[in-house]
Amino acid sequence: MMKPPQNFIDYLKAYDKDHITEKQKVELKTEELLLNPSFTKDNMMKKSSAAANLANWVINVVAYNDIYVVVEPLKQAA
């Protein structure tokens, strides 16, 4: 999946962040991942810059989707 690295980057860029399922978000919002206060880009940077950037991507994609599922129906209604 990660070889060549550009394929992985392209996959992340093309990821359908508008249609993350609630089941997927429940699986991510656990004490081990997104609800863990130490799961941050800064903390991950101490381990690996690649891991830090991937963690940051996950955090932000889920945050984006949380907003999207509220705003999109309002946009459609307007």
XYZ file of N, CA and C in Angstrom:
234
model
N 0.821 -1.188 0.000
C 0.000 0.000 0.000
C 0.869 1.257 0.000
N 1.998 1.229 0.679
C 2.808 2.432 0.809
C 3.965 2.492 -0.178
N 4.021 1.543 -1.105
C 5.110 1.574 -2.079
C 4.526 1.703 -3.467
N 4.897 2.617 -4.256
C 5.743 3.750 -3.888
C 4.971 4.719 -2.986
N 5.679 5.492 -2.177
C 5.021 6.388 -1.221
C 4.019 7.344 -1.869
N 4.277 7.761 -3.089
C 3.356 8.700 -3.744
C 1.964 8.097 -3.920
N 1.890 6.781 -4.125
C 0.587 6.126 -4.244
C -0.200 6.254 -2.940
N 0.495 6.097 -1.828
C -0.154 6.224 -0.521
C -0.625 7.664 -0.305
N 0.199 8.624 -0.653
C -0.166 10.035 -0.523
C -1.374 10.339 -1.407
N -1.374 9.842 -2.625
C -2.507 10.062 -3.529
C -3.783 9.427 -2.974
N -3.647 8.249 -2.368
C -4.794 7.574 -1.753
C -5.378 8.431 -0.628
N -4.511 8.978 0.210
C -4.995 9.820 1.305
C -5.671 11.078 0.778
N -5.103 11.684 -0.256
C -5.692 12.893 -0.836
C -7.066 12.608 -1.440
N -7.235 11.429 -1.999
C -8.492 11.076 -2.658
C -9.511 10.459 -1.701
N -9.148 10.259 -0.456
C -10.026 9.596 0.511
C -11.358 10.336 0.609
N -12.442 9.614 0.611
C -13.782 10.207 0.661
C -14.139 10.578 2.097
N -13.646 11.717 2.524
C -13.843 12.163 3.904
C -15.272 12.608 4.185
N -16.070 12.789 3.136
C -17.467 13.187 3.325
C -18.346 12.027 3.759
N -17.908 10.814 3.517
C -18.773 9.662 3.768
C -18.156 8.647 4.732
N -17.571 9.129 5.796
C -17.086 8.241 6.858
C -18.317 7.746 7.611
N -18.390 6.471 7.840
C -19.566 5.923 8.526
C -19.473 6.173 10.030
N -20.618 6.142 10.661
C -20.639 6.287 12.113
C -19.878 5.141 12.777
N -19.984 3.947 12.200
C -19.250 2.798 12.745
C -17.748 3.055 12.716
N -17.249 3.615 11.612
C -15.825 3.921 11.514
C -15.427 4.958 12.560
N -16.262 5.971 12.744
C -15.925 7.009 13.729
C -15.951 6.450 15.153
N -16.898 5.577 15.442
C -16.944 4.947 16.766
C -15.675 4.140 17.012
N -15.207 3.447 15.978
C -13.991 2.651 16.114
C -12.748 3.522 16.303
N -12.776 4.743 15.777
C -11.636 5.650 15.927
C -11.688 6.439 17.234
N -12.898 6.744 17.681
C -13.048 7.563 18.891
C -13.031 6.670 20.127
N -11.860 6.102 20.377
C -11.665 5.222 21.529
C -10.588 5.822 22.415
N -10.472 5.270 23.605
C -9.448 5.730 24.554
C -8.039 5.504 24.002
N -7.891 4.529 23.116
C -6.574 4.232 22.549
C -6.199 5.193 21.422
N -7.177 5.786 20.779
C -6.881 6.644 19.637
C -7.333 8.076 19.878
N -8.413 8.485 19.246
C -8.777 9.897 19.228
C -9.156 10.475 20.590
N -9.617 9.656 21.504
C -9.955 10.161 22.840
C -8.766 10.147 23.791
N -7.649 9.675 23.307
C -6.424 9.637 24.098
C -5.746 11.009 24.009
N -5.589 11.704 25.142
C -4.995 13.044 25.100
C -3.568 13.070 24.540
N -2.889 11.956 24.552
C -1.523 11.942 24.025
C -1.475 11.645 22.519
N -2.627 11.363 21.908
C -2.671 11.122 20.467
C -2.772 12.464 19.751
N -1.610 13.129 19.653
C -1.532 14.433 18.996
C -0.347 14.422 18.041
N -0.374 15.357 17.128
C 0.731 15.466 16.180
C 2.035 15.742 16.927
N 1.987 16.632 17.918
C 3.199 16.980 18.660
C 3.784 15.781 19.399
N 2.948 15.011 20.051
C 3.448 13.828 20.760
C 3.971 12.771 19.791
N 3.290 12.608 18.689
C 3.735 11.627 17.712
C 5.041 12.059 17.041
N 5.257 13.366 16.931
C 6.475 13.882 16.299
C 7.716 13.414 17.059
N 7.573 13.165 18.356
C 8.694 12.671 19.160
C 9.104 11.260 18.730
N 8.172 10.543 18.111
C 8.435 9.170 17.673
C 8.840 9.118 16.203
N 8.036 9.818 15.374
C 8.259 9.749 13.933
C 7.477 10.867 13.252
N 8.123 11.574 12.346
C 7.411 12.645 11.646
C 6.354 12.057 10.707
N 6.615 10.902 10.137
C 5.617 10.260 9.276
C 4.386 9.865 10.093
N 4.605 9.272 11.257
C 3.489 8.891 12.126
C 2.738 10.128 12.602
N 3.466 11.189 12.893
C 2.837 12.429 13.350
C 1.927 13.004 12.280
N 2.400 13.020 11.052
C 1.581 13.565 9.977
C 0.377 12.683 9.666
N 0.534 11.385 9.763
C -0.597 10.492 9.545
C -1.615 10.629 10.679
N -1.138 10.732 11.904
C -2.042 10.954 13.039
C -2.800 12.267 12.867
N -2.101 13.302 12.455
C -2.732 14.592 12.229
C -3.798 14.496 11.141
N -3.517 13.734 10.099
C -4.494 13.530 9.029
C -5.753 12.858 9.571
N -5.577 11.794 10.359
C -6.721 11.078 10.918
C -7.536 12.009 11.811
N -6.875 12.730 12.705
C -7.558 13.654 13.612
C -8.380 14.667 12.822
N -7.780 15.242 11.802
C -8.449 16.299 11.053
C -9.529 15.792 10.107
N -9.359 14.618 9.539
C -10.398 14.057 8.676
C -11.647 13.739 9.494
N -11.467 13.186 10.678
C -12.619 12.879 11.525
C -13.283 14.176 12.004
N -12.495 15.175 12.376
C -13.058 16.461 12.787
C -13.821 17.111 11.631
N -13.255 17.057 10.431
C -13.938 17.586 9.247
C -15.281 16.894 9.058
N -15.287 15.558 9.148
C -16.517 14.813 8.925
C -17.558 15.127 9.992
N -17.127 15.310 11.234
C -18.068 15.671 12.302
C -18.801 16.968 11.952
N -18.095 17.905 11.364
C -18.705 19.178 10.963
C -19.543 18.985 9.700
N -19.016 18.234 8.751
C -19.689 18.012 7.471
C -21.083 17.424 7.657
N -21.226 16.434 8.540
C -22.522 15.769 8.697
C -23.574 16.702 9.306
N -23.137 17.770 9.946
C -24.078 18.762 10.477
C -24.379 19.830 9.429
N -23.356 20.313 8.752
C -23.497 21.442 7.835
C -24.114 21.044 6.497
N -23.768 19.884 5.950
C -24.246 19.509 4.622
C -25.769 19.469 4.538
N -26.479 18.875 5.497
C -27.956 18.912 5.415
C -28.498 20.347 5.458
N -27.856 21.218 6.206
C -28.279 22.606 6.261
C -28.071 23.288 4.906
N -26.952 22.993 4.256
C -26.697 23.535 2.920
C -27.742 23.045 1.928
N -28.046 21.764 2.002
C -29.028 21.194 1.076
C -30.420 21.792 1.297
N -30.753 22.069 2.538
C -32.062 22.650 2.863
C -32.163 24.103 2.420
N -31.036 24.783 2.370
C -31.036 26.188 1.959
C -31.125 26.233 0.479
